[in-house]
Coordinates of N, CA and C and ligand atoms in Angstrom, one line a residue:
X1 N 0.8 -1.2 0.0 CA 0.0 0.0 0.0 C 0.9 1.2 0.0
X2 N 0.3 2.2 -0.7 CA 1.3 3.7 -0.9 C 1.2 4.6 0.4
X3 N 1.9 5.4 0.9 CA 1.6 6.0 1.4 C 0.1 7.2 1.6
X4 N -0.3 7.7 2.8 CA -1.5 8.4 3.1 C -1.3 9.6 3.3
X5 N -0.5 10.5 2.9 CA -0.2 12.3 3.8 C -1.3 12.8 3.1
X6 N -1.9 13.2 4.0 CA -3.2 13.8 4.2 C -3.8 15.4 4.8
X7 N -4.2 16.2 4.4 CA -4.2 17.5 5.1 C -5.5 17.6 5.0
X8 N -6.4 18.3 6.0 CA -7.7 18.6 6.2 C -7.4 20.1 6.7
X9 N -8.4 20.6 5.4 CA -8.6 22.1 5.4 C -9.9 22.1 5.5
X10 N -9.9 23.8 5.6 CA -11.8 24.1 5.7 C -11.7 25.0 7.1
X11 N -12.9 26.2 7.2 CA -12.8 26.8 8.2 C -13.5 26.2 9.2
X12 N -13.7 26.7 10.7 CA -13.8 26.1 12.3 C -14.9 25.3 11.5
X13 N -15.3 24.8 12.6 CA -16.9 24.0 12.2 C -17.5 23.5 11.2
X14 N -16.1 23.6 9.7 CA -16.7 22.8 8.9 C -17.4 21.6 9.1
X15 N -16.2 21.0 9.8 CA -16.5 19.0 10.0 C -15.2 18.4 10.0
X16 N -14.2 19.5 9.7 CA -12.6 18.2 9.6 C -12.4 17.2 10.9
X17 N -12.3 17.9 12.1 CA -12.6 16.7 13.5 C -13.1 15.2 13.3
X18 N -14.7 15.9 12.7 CA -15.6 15.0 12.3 C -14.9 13.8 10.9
X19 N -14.7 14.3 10.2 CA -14.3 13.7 9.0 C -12.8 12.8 9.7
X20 N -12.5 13.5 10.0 CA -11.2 13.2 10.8 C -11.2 12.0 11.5
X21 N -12.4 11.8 12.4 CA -12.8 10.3 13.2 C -12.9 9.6 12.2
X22 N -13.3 9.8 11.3 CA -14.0 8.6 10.7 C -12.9 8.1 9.8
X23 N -11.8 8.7 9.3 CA -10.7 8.7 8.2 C -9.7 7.5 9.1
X24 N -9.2 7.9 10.3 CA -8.8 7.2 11.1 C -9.0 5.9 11.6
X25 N -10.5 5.6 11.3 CA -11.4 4.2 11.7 C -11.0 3.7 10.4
X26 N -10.6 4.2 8.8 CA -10.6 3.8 7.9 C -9.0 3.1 7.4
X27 N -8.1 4.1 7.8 CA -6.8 3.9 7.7 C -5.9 3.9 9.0
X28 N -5.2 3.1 8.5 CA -4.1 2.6 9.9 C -3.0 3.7 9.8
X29 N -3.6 5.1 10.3 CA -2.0 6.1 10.1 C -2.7 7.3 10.9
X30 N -1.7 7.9 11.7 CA -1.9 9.0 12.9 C -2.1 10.1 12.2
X31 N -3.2 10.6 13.7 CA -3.9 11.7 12.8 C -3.3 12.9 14.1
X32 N -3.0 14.0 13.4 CA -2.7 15.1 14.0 C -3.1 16.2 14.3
X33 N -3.9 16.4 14.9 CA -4.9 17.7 15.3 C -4.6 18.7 15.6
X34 N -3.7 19.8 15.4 CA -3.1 21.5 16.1 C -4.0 21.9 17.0
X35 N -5.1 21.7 17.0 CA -6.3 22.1 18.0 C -6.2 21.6 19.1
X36 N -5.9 20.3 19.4 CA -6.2 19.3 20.2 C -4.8 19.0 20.4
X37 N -3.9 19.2 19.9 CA -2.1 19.2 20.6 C -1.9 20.9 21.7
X38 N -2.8 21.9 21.1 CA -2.6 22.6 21.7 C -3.4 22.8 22.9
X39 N -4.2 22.7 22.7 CA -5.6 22.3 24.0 C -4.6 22.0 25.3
X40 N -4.4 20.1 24.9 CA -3.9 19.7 25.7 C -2.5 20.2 26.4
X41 N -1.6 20.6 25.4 CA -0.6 21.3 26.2 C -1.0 23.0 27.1
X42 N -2.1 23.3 26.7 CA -2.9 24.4 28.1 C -2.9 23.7 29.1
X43 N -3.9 22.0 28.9 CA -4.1 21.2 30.3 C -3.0 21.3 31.1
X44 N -1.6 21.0 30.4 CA -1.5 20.4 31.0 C 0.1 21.9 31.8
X45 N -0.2 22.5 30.8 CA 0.7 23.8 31.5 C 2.3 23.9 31.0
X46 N 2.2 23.1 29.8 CA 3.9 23.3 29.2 C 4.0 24.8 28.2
X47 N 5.4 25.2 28.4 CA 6.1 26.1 28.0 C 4.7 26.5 26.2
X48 N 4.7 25.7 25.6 CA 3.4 25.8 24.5 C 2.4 26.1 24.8
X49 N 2.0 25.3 25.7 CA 0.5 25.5 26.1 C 0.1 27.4 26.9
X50 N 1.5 27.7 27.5 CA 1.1 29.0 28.2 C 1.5 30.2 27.6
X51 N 2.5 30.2 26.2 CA 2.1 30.7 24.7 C 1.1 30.8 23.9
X52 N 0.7 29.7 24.2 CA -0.4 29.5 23.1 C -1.9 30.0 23.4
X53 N -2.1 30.2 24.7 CA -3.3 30.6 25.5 C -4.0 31.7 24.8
X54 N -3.2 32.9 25.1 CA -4.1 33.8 25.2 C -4.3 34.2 23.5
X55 N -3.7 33.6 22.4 CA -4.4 33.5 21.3 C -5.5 32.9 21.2
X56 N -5.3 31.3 21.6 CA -6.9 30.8 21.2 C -7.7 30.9 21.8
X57 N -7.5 31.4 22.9 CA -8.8 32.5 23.5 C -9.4 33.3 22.8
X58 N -8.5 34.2 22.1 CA -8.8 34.9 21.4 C -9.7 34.9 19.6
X59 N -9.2 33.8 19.8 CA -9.6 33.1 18.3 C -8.7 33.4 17.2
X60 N -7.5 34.0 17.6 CA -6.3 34.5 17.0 C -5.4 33.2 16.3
X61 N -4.6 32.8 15.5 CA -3.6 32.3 15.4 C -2.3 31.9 16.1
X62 N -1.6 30.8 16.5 CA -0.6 30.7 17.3 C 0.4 30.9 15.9
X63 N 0.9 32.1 17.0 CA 2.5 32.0 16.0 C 3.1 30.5 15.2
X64 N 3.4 31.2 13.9 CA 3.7 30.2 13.2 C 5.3 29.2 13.6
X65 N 5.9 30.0 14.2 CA 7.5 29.4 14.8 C 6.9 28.5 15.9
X66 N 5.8 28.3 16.9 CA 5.4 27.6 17.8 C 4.9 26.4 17.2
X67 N 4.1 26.4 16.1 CA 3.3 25.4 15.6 C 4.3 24.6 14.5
X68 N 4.9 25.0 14.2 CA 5.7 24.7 12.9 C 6.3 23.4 13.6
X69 N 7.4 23.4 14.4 CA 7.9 22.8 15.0 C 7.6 21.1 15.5
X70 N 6.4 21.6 16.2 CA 5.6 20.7 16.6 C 5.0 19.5 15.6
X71 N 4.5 20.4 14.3 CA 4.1 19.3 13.7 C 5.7 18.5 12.6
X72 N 6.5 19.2 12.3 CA 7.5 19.0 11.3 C 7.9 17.6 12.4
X73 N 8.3 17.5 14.0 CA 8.1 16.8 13.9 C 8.0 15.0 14.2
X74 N 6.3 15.8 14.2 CA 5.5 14.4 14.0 C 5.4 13.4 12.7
X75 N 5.5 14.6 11.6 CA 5.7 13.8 10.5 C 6.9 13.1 9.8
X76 N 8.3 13.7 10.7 CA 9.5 12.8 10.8 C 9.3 12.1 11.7
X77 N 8.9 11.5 12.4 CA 8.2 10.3 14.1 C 7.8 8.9 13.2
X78 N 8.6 7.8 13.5 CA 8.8 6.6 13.0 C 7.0 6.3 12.8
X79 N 6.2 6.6 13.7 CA 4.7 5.8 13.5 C 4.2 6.8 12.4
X80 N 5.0 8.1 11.7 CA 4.3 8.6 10.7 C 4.7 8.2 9.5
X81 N 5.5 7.2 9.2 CA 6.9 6.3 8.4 C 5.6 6.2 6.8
X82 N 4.3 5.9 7.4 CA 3.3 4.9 6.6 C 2.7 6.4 6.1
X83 N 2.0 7.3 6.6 CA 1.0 7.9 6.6 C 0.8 9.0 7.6
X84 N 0.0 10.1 7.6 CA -0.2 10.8 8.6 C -1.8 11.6 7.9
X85 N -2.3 12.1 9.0 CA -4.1 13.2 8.5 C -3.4 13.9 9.1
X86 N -3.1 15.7 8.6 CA -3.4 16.6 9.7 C -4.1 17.3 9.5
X87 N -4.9 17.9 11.0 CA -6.0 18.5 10.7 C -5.5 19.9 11.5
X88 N -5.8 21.0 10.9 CA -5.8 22.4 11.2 C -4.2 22.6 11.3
X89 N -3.5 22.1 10.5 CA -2.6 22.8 10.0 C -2.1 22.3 8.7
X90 N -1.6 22.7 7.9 CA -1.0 24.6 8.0 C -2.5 25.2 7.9
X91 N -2.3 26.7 8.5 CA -3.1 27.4 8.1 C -2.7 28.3 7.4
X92 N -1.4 29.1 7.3 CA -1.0 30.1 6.7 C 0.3 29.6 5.6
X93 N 0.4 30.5 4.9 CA 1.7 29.8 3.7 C 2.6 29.5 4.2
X94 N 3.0 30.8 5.2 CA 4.5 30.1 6.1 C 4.1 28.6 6.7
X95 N 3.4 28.2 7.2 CA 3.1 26.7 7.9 C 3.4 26.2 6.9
X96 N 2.5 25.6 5.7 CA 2.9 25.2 4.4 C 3.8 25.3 3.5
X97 N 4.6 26.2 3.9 CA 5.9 26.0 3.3 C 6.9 25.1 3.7
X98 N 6.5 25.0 5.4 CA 7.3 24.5 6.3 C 6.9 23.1 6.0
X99 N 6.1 22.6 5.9 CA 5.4 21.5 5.9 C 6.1 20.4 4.6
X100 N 5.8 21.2 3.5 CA 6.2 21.1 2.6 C 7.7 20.5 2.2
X101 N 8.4 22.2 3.1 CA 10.2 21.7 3.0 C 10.3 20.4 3.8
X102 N 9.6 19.8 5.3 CA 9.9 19.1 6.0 C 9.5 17.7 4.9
X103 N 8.3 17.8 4.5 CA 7.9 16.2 3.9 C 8.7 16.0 2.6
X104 N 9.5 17.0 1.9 CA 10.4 17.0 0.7 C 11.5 16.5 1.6
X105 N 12.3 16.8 2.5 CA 13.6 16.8 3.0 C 13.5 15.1 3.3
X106 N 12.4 14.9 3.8 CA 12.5 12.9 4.1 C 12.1 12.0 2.5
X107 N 11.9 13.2 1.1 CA 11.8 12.1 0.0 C 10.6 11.5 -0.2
X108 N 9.5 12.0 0.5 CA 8.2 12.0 0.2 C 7.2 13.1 -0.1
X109 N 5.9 13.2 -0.6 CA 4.9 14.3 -1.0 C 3.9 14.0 -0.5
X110 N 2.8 14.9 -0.2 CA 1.3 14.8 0.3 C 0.8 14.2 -1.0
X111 N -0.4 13.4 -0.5 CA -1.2 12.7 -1.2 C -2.2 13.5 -1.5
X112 N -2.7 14.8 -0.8 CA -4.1 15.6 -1.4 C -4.3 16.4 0.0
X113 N -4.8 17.5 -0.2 CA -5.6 18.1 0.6 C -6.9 18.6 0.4
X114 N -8.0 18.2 1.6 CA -8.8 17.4 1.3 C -9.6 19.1 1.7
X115 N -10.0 19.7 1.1 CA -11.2 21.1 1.4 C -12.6 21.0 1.8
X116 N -12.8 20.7 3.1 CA -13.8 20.7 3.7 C -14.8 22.1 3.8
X117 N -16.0 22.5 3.1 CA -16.8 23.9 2.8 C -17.9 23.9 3.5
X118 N -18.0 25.1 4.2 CA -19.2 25.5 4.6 C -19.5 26.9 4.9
X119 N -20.9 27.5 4.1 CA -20.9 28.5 4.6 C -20.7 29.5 5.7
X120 N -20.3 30.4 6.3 CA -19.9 31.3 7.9 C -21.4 30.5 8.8
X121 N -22.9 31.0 8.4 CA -24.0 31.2 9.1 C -24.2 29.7 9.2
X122 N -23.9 28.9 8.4 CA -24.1 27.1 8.4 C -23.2 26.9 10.1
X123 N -21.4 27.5 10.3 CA -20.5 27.1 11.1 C -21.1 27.8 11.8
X124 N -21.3 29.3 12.5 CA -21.9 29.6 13.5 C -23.1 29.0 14.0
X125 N -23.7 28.5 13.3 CA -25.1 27.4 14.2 C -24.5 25.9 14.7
X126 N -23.1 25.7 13.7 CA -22.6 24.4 14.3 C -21.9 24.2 15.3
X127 N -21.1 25.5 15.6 CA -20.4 25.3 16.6 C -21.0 25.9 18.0
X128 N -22.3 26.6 17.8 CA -22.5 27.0 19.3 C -23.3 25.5 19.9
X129 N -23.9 24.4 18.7 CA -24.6 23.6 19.2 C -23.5 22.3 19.5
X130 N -22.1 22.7 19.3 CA -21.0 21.5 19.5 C -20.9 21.0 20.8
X131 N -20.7 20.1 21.2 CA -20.1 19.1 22.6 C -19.1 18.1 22.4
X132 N -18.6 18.4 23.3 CA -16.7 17.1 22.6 C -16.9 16.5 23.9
X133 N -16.3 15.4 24.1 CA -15.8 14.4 24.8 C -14.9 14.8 26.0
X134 N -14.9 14.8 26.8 CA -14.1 15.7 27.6 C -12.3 15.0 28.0
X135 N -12.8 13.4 27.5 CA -11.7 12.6 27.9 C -10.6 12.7 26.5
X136 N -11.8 11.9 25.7 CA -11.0 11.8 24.3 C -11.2 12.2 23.3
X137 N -12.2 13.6 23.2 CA -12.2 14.8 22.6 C -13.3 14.3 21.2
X138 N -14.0 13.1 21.7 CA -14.9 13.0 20.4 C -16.0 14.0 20.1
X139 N -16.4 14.1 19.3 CA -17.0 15.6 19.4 C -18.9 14.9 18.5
X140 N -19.7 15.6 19.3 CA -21.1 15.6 18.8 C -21.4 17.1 18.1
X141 N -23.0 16.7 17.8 CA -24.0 18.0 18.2 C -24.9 18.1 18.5
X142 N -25.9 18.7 19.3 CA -26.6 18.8 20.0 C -28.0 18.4 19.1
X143 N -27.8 19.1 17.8 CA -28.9 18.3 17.0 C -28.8 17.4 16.0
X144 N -27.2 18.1 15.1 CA -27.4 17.2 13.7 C -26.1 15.7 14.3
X145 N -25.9 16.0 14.8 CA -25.3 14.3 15.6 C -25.3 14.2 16.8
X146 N -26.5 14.2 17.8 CA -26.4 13.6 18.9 C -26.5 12.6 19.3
X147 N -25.4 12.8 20.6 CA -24.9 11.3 21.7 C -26.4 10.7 21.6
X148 N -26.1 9.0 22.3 CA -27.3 8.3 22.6 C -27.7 8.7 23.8
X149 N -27.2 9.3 24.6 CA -27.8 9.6 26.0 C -27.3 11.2 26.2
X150 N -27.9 12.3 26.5 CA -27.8 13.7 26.3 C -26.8 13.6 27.6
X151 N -25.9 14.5 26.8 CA -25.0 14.7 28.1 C -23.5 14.0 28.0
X152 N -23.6 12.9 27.3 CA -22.3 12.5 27.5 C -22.1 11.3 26.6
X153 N -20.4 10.9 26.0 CA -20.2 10.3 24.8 C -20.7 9.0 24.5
X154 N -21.2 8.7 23.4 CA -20.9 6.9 23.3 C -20.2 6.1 23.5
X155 N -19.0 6.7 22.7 CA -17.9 5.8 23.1 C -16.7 4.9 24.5
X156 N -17.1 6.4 25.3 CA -16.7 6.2 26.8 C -17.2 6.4 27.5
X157 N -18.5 7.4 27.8 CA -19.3 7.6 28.5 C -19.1 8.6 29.6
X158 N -17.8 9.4 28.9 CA -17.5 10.4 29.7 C -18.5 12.0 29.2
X159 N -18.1 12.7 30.3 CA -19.3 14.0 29.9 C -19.0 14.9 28.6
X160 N -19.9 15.1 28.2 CA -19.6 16.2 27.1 C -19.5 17.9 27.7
X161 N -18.4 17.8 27.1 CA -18.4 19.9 27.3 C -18.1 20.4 25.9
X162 N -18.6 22.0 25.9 CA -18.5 23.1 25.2 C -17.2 23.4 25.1
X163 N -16.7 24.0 24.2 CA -15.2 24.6 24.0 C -15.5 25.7 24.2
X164 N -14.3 26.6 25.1 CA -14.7 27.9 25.4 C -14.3 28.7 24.2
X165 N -13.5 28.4 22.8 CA -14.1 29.6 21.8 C -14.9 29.3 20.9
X166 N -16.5 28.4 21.2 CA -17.8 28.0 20.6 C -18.3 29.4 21.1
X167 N -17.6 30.4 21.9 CA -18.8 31.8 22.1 C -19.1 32.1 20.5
X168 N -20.5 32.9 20.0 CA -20.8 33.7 18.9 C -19.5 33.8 18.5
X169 N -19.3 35.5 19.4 CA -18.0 36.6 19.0 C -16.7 36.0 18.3
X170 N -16.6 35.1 19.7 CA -14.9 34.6 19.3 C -15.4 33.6 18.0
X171 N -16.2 32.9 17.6 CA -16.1 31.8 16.6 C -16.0 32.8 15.2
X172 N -16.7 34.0 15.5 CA -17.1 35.2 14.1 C -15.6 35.8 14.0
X173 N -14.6 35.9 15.0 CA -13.1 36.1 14.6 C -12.6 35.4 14.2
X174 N -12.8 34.1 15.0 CA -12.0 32.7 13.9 C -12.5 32.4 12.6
X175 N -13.4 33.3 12.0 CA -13.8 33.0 10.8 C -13.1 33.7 9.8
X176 N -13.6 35.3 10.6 CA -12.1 36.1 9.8 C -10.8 35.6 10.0
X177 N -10.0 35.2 10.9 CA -9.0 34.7 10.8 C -8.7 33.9 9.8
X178 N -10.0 32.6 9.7 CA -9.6 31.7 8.1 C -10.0 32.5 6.6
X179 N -10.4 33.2 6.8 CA -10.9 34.2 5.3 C -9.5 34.7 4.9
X180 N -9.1 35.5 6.1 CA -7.5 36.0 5.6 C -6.1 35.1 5.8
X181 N -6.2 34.5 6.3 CA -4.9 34.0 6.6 C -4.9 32.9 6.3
X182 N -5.8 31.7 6.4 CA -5.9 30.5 5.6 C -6.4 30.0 4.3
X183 N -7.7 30.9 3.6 CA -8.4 30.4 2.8 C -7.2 30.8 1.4
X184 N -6.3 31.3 1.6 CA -5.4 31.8 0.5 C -4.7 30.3 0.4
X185 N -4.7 29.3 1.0 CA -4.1 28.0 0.7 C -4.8 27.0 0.2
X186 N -6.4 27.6 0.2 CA -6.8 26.9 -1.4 C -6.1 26.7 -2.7
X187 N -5.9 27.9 -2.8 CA -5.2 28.5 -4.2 C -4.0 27.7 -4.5
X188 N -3.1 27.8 -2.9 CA -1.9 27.0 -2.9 C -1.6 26.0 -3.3
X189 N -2.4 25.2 -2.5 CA -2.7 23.8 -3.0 C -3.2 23.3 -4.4
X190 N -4.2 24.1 -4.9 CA -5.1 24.0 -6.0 C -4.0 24.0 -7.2
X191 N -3.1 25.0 -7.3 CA -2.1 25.0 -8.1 C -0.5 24.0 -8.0
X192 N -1.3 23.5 -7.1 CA -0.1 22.1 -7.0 C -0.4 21.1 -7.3
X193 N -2.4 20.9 -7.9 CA -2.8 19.7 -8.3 C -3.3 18.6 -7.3
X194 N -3.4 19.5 -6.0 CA -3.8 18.4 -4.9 C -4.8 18.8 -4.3
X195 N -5.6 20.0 -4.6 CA -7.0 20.1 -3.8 C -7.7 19.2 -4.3
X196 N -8.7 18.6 -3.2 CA -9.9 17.8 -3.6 C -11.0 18.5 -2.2
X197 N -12.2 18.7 -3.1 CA -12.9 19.6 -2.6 C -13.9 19.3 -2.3
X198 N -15.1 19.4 -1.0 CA -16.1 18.8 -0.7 C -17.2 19.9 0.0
X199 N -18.4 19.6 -0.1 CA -19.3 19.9 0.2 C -19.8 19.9 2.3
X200 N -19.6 20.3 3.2 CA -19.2 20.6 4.1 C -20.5 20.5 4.8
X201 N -21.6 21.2 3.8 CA -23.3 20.9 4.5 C -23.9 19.8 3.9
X202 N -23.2 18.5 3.3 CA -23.8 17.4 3.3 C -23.9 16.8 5.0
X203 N -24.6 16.0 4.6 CA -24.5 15.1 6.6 C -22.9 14.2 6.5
X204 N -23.1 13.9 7.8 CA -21.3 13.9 7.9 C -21.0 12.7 7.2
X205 N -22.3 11.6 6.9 CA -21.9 10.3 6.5 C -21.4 10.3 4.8
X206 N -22.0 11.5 4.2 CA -22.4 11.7 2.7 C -21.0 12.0 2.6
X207 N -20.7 13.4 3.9 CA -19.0 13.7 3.3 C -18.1 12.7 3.0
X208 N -18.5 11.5 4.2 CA -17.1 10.5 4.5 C -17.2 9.8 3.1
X209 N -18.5 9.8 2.5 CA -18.6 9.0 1.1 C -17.6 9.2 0.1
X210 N -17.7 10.9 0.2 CA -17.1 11.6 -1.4 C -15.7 11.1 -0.6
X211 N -15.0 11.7 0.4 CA -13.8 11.5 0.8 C -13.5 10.4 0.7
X212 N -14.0 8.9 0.9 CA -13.2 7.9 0.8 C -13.3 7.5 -0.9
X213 N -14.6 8.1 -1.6 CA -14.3 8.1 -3.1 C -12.9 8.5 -3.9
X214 N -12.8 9.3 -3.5 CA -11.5 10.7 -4.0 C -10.6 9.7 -3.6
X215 N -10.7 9.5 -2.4 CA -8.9 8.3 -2.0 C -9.2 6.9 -2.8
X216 N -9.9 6.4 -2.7 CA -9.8 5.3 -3.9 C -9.5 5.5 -5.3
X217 N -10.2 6.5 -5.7 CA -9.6 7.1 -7.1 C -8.2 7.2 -7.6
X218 N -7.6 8.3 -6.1 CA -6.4 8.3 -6.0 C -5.6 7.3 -6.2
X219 N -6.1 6.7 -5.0 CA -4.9 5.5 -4.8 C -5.1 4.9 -6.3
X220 N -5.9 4.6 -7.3 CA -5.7 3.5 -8.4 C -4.9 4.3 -9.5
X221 N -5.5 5.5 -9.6 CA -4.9 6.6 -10.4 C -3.3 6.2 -10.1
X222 N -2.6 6.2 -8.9 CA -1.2 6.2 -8.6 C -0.8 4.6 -9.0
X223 N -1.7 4.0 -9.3 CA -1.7 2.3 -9.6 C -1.0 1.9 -10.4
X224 N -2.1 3.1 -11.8 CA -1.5 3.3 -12.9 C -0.3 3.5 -13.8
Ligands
AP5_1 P1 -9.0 23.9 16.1 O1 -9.2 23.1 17.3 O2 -8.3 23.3 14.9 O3 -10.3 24.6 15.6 P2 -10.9 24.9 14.2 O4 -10.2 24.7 12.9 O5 -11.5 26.3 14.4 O6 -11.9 23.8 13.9 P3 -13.0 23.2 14.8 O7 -12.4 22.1 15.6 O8 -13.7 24.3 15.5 O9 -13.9 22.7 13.7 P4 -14.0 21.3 12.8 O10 -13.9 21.7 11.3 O11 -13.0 20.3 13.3 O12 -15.5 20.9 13.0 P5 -16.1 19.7 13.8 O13 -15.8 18.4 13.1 O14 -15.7 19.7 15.3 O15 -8.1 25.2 16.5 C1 -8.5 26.0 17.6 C2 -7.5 27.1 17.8 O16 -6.1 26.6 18.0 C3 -7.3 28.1 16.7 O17 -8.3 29.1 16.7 C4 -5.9 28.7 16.9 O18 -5.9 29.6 18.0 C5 -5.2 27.4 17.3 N1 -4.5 26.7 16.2 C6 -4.9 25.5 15.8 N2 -4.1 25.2 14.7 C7 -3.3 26.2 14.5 C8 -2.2 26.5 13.5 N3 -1.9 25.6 12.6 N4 -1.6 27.6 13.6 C9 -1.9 28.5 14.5 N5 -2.8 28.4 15.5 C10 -3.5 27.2 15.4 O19 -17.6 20.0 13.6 C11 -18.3 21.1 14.2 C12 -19.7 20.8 14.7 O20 -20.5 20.5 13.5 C13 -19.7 19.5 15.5 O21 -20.7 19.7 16.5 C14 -20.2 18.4 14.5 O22 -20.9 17.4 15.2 C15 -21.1 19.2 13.5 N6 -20.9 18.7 12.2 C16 -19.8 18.2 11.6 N7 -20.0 17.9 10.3 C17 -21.3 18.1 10.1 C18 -22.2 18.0 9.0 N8 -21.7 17.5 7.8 N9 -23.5 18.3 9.1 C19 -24.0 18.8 10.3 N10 -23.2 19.0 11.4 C20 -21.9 18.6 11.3

């Protein structure tokens, strides 16, 4: 089997998380989440995590010299040898450039990046109604995917919580933040021949459809 480097774009609340779970039940290769590396390093109070704070509070971007690092690398890390998903990063050209130099310097290329779409007014109804997993960060919604029992996950049965930048305000700056500073890596990508583009207000099952289409295609296309 060929390699998996995988990137999940698209602004907050499209569904990458979401797509994300399900990509990972599909293929045997680590999935890396900037959101959820940085989260946890708040928890837990390292040198990153107390950098990183008072941006994503803000709904701002973490400097790109803090994030770079971190993911460059994961994707040199022997269990990424096969494959890797990452999700919410790059967001800016500098990230993807980095990204880029790092996965050229080991003699390998991304397989696609995968453009997850949805309109602003679609994400602001998604994310105030979101609930994640408090243990293992699975993430529901209050209406268009909810838990079997209100309140807390399927899978572990731990409680669901709110993310504290699901506020309105802060999720309407992290939108402008992806309008200017990320959505310019459509383009990026697009002219490298690796965007594959999807529909973001289908239900999450429809997306996972198109997405595992596109990777089958791929992979036979590379057959060829
Ligand atoms: P991060 O955690 O990455 O947040 P985000 O990109 O804003 O994305 P979200 O997790 O909010 O949305 P998602 O697309 O994963 O949607 P989900 O699947 O949960 O980043 C947080 C912060 O960290 C940033 O603001 C920044 O400060 C910092 N940061 C992270 N990466 C960085 C980087 N590279 N550089 C600098 N700073 C960085 O779905 C949302 C909701 O919708 C859920 O409730 C879900 O159930 C529901 N849903 C999903 N799909 C569907 C569907 N198809 N139909 C209906 N509902 C759906």
């Amino acid at each position: 089997m060929s390699e998996l480097n995988l990137i999940l774009l698209g602004p907050p609340g499209a569904g990458k998380g979401t797509q994300a779970e399900r990509l990972r039940a599909d293929f045997d290769v680590p999935y890396y989440a900037m959101g959820d590396i940085l989260r946890a390093a708040v928890k837990e109070g390292t040198e990153l995590g107390r950098e990183a704070k008072e941006y994503m509070d803000r709904g701002d971007l973490v400097p790109d010299d803090l994030v770079c690092r971190v993911i460059v690398d994961r994707v040199d890390s022997a269990e990424a040898r096969d494959g890797f998903v990452l999700d919410g990063f790059p967001r800016t050209v500098a990230q993807a450039d980095a990204l880029a130099g790092a996965v050229a310097s080991l003699g390998r290329r991304l397989t696609a990046a995968l453009s997850i779409e949805a309109p602003d007014e679609d994400v602001i109804r998604r994310l105030s109604g979101r609930r994640m997993c408090d243990k293992n960060g699975h993430v529901y919604h209050v209406e268009f995917d909810p838990p079997k029992n209100e309140g807390f996950c399927d899978q572990d049965g731990s409680v669901l919580v709110q993310r504290e930048d699901d506020r309105e305000e802060t999720v309407r700056h992290r939108l402008e933040v992806f309008h200017d500073q990320t959505k310019p890596l459509i383009d990026y990508y697009a002219r490298q021949g690796l965007l594959r583009r999807f529909d973001g207000t289908r239900a999450p099952e429809e997306v996972h459809g198109h997405i595992r289409a596109t990777l089958a295609t791929l992979r036979l296309e590379e057959e060829l």
